[in-house]
PDB file of C-alpha atoms in Angstrom:
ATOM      1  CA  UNK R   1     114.108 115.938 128.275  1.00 39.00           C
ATOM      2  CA  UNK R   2     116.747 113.444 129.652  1.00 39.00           C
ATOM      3  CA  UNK R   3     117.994 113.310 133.023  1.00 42.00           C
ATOM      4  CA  UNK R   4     120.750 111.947 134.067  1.00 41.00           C
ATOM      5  CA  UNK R   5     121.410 110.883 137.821  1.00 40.00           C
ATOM      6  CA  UNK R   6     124.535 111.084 139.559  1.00 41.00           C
ATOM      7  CA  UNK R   7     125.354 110.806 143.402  1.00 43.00           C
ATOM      8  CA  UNK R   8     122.159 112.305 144.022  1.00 44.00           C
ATOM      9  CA  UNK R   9     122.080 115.198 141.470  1.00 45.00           C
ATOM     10  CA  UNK R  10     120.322 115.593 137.846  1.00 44.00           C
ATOM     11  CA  UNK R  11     121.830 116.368 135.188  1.00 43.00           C
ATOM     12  CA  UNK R  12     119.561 117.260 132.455  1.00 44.00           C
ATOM     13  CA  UNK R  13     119.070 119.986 129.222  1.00 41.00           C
ATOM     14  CA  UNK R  14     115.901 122.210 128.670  1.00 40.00           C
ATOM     15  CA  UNK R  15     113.463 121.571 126.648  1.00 43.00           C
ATOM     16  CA  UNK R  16     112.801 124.822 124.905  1.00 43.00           C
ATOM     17  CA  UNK R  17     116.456 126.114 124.318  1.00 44.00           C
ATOM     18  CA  UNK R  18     118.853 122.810 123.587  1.00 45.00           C
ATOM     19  CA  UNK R  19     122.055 125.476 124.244  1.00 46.00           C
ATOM     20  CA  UNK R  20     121.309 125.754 128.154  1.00 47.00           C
ATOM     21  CA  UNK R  21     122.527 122.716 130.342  1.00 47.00           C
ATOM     22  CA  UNK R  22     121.333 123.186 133.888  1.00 48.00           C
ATOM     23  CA  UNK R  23     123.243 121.203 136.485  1.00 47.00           C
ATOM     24  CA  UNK R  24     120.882 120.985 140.306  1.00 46.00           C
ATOM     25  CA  UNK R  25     122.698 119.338 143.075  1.00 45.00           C
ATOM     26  CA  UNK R  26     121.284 119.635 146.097  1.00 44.00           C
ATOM     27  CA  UNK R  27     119.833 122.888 146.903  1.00 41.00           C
ATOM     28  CA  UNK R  28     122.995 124.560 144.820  1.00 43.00           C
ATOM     29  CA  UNK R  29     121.694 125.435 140.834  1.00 45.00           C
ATOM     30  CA  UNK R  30     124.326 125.978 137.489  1.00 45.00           C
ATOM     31  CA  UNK R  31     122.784 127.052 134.600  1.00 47.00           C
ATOM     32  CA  UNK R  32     125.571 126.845 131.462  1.00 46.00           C
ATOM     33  CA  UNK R  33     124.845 128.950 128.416  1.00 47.00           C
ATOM     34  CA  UNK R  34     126.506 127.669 125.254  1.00 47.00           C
ATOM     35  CA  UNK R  35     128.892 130.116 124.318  1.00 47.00           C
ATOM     36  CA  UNK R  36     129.208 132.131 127.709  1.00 47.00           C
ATOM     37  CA  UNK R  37     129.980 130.908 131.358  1.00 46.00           C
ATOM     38  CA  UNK R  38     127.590 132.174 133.180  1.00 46.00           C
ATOM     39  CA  UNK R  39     126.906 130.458 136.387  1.00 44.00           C
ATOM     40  CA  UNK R  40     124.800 130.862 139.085  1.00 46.00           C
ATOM     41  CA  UNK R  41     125.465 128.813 142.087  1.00 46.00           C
ATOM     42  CA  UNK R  42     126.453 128.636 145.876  1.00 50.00           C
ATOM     43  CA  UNK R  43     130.238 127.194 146.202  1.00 53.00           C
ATOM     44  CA  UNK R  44     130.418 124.593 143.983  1.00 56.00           C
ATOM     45  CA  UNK R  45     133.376 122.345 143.346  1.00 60.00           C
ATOM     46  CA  UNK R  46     134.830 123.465 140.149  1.00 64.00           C
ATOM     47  CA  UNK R  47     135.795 120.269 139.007  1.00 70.00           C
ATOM     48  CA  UNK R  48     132.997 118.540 139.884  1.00 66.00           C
ATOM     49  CA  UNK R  49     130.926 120.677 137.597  1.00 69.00           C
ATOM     50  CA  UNK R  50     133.011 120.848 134.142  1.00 69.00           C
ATOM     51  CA  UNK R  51     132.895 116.733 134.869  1.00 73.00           C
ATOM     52  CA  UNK R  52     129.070 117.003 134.676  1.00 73.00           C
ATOM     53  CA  UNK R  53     129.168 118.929 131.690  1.00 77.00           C
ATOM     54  CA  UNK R  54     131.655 116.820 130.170  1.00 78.00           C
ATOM     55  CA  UNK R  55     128.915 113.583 130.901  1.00 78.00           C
ATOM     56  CA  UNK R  56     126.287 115.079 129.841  1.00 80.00           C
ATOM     57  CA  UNK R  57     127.877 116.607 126.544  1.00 87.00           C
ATOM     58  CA  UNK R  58     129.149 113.306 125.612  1.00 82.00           C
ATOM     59  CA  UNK R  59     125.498 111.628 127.187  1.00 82.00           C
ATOM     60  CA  UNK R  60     124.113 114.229 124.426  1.00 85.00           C
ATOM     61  CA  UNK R  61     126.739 113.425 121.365  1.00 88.00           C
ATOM     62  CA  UNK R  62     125.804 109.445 121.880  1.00 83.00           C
ATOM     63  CA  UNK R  63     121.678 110.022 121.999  1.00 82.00           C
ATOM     64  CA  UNK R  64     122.164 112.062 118.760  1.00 82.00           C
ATOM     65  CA  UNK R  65     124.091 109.287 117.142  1.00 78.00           C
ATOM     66  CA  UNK R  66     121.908 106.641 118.686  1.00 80.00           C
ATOM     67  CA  UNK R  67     118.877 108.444 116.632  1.00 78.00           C
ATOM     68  CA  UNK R  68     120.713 108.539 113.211  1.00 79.00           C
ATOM     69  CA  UNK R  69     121.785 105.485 113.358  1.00 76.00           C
ATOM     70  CA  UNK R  70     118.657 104.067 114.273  1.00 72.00           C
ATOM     71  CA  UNK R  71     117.349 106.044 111.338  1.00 69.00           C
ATOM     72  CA  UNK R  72     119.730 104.650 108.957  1.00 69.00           C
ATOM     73  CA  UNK R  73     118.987 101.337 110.037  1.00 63.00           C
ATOM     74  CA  UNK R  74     115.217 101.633 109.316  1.00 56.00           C
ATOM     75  CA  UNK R  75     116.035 102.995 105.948  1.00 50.00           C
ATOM     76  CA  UNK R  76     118.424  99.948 105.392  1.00 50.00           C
ATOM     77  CA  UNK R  77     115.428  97.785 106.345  1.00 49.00           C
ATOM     78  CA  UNK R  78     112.800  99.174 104.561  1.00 46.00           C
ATOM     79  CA  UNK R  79     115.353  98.852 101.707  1.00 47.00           C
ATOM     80  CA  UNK R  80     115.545  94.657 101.780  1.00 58.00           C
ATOM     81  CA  UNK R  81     112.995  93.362 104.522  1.00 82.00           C
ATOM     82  CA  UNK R  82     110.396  92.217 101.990  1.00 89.00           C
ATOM     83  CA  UNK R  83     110.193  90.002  98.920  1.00 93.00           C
ATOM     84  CA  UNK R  84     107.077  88.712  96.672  1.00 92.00           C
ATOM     85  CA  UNK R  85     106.617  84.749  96.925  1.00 95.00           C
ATOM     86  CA  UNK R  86     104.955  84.474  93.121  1.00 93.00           C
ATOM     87  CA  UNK R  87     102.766  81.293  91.950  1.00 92.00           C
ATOM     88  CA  UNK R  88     100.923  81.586  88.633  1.00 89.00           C
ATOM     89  CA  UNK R  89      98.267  80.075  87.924  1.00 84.00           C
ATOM     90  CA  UNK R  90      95.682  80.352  85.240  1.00 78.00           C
ATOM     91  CA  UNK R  91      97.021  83.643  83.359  1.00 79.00           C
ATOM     92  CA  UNK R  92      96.803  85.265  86.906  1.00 84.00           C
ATOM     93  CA  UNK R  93     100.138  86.537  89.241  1.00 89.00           C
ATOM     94  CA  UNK R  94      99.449  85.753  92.505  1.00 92.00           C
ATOM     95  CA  UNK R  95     101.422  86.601  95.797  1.00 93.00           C
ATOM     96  CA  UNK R  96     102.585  87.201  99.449  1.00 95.00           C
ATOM     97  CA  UNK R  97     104.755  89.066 100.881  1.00 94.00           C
ATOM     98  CA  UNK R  98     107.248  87.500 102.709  1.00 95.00           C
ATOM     99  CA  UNK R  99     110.832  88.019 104.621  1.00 93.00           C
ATOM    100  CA  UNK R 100     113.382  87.191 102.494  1.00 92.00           C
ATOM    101  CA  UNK R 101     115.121  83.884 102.663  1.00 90.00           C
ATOM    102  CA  UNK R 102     112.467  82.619 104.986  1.00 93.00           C
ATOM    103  CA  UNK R 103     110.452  80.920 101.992  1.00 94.00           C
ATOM    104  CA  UNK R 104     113.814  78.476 100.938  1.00 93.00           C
ATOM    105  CA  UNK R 105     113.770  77.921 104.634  1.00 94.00           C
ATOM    106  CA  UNK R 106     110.769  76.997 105.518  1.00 95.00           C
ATOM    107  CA  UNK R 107     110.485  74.863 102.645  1.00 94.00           C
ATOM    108  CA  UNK R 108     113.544  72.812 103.960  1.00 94.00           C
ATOM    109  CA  UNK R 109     112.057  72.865 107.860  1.00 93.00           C
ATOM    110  CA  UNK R 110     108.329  72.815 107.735  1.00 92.00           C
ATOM    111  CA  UNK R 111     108.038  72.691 111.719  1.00 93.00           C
ATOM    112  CA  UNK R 112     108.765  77.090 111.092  1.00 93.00           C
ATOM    113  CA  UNK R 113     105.831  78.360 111.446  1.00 93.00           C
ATOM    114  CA  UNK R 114     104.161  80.163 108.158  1.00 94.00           C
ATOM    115  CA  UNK R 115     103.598  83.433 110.183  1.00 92.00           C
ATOM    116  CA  UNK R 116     107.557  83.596 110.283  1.00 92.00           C
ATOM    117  CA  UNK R 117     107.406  83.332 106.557  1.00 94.00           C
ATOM    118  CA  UNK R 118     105.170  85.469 105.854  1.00 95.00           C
ATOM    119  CA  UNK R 119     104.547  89.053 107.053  1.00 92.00           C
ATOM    120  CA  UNK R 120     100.823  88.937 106.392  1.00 90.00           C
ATOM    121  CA  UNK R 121      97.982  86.344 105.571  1.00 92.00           C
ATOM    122  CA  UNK R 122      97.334  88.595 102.714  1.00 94.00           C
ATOM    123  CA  UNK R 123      96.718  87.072  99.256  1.00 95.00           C
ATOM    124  CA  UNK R 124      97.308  89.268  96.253  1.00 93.00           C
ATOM    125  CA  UNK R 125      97.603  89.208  92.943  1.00 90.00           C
ATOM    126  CA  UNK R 126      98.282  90.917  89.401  1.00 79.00           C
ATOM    127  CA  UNK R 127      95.278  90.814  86.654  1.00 67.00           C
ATOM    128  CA  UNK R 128      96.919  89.231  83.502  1.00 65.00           C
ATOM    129  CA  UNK R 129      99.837  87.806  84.901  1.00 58.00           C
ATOM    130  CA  UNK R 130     101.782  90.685  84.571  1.00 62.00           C
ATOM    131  CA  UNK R 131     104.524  91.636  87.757  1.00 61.00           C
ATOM    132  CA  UNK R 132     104.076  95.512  87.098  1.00 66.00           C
ATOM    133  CA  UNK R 133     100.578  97.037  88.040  1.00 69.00           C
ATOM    134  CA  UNK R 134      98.503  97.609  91.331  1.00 80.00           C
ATOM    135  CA  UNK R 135      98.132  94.515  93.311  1.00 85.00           C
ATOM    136  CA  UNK R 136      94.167  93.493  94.196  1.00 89.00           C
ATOM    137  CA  UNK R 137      92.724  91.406  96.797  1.00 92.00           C
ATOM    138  CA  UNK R 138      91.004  88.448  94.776  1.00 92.00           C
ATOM    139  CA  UNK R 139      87.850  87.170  95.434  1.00 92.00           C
ATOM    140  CA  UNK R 140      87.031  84.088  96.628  1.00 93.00           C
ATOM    141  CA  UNK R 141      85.522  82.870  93.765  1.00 92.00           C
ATOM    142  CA  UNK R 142      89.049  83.703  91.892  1.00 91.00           C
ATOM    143  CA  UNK R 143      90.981  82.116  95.150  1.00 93.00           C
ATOM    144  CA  UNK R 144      88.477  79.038  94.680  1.00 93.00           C
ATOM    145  CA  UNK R 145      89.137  78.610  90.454  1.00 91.00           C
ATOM    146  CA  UNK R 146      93.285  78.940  90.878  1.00 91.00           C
ATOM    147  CA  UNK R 147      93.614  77.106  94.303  1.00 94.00           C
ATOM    148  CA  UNK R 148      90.155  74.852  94.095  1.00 93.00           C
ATOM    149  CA  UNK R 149      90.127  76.516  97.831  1.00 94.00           C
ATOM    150  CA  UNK R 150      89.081  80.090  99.288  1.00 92.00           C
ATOM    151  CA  UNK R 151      90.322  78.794 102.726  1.00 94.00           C
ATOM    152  CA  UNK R 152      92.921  81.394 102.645  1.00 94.00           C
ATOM    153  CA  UNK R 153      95.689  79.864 104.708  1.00 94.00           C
ATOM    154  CA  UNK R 154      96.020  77.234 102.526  1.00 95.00           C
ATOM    155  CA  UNK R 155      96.042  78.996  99.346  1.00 96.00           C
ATOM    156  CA  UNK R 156      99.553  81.252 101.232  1.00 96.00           C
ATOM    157  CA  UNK R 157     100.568  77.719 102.082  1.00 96.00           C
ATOM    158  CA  UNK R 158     100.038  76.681  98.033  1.00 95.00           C
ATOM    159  CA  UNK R 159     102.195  79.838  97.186  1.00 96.00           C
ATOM    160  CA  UNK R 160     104.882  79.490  99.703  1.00 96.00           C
ATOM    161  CA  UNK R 161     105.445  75.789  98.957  1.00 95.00           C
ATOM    162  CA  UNK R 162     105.050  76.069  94.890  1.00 95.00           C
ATOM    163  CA  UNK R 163     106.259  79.988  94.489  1.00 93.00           C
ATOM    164  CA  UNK R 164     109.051  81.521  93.534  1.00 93.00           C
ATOM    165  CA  UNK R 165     110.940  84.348  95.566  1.00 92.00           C
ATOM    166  CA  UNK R 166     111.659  87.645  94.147  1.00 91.00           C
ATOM    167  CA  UNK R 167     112.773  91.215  95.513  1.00 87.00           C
ATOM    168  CA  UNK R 168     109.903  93.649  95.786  1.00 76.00           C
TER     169      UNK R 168
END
């Protein structure tokens, strides 16, 4: 539930039915059915309380907007916030995931650091070279024959420096 404050009142919507607005200010109470006027209140100023309404309608119409278009954006980002950096070696496909355009920079600026580059420390790769399939962890005794290393943050430092960049 949100509340709103103003000049010492709330201003807020209940939780189990979104059509009732209930106004409290003070010791006077409105409750506002969608649909009807009923109100229940000491002496209220008239205007003050269509006013209220009107914020917190328009309070309402911006939090519902807020969430779609915070949806949308995640959808947006899911869309284009990764790519594959590829290096091949030996008949094998091997990569890291990365944020995209951050590989061309970092290879221009080396003082970005890799974890900025990279969204995980995660080595993978595709048995037979080929780009389709599932993508394995290799073992260190693959890691060690393709990179003559199993230290892994040097082999994502090999494919970084020597890959190339594609969308996922």
């Amino acid at each position: 539930m949100k509340i709103l404050n103003w000049d010492g009142g709330m201003l807020g919507m209940s939780k189990e039915d979104s059509s009732h607005l209930s106004l409290s200010m003070g010791s006077a109470m409105v409750l506002l059915r969608s649909g009807t006027q009923r109100l229940f209140a000491p002496p209220i100023d008239a205007p003050l309380i269509l006013s209220l309404s009107f914020v917190f309608i328009v309070a309402s119409i911006l939090a519902v907007f807020s969430y779609i278009q915070s949806l949308l954006s995640l959808s947006n980002m899911t869309k284009s916030s990764s790519v594959k950096v590829i290096y091949k070696s030996d008949g094998d496909e091997f990569f890291v995931v990365a944020v995209p355009g951050m590989t061309s920079k970092w290879r221009k600026d080396k003082t970005i650091p890799l974890i900025d580059v990279v969204q995980s420390f995660e080595v993978l790769m595709t048995p037979n070279g080929t780009s389709s399939g599932e993508a394995i962890r290799p073992s260190k005794g693959v890691l060690e024959s393709a990179f003559n290393t199993n230290n892994v943050d040097i082999v994502v430092r090999t494919i970084v420096e020597n890959g190339v960049e594609k969308n996922m």
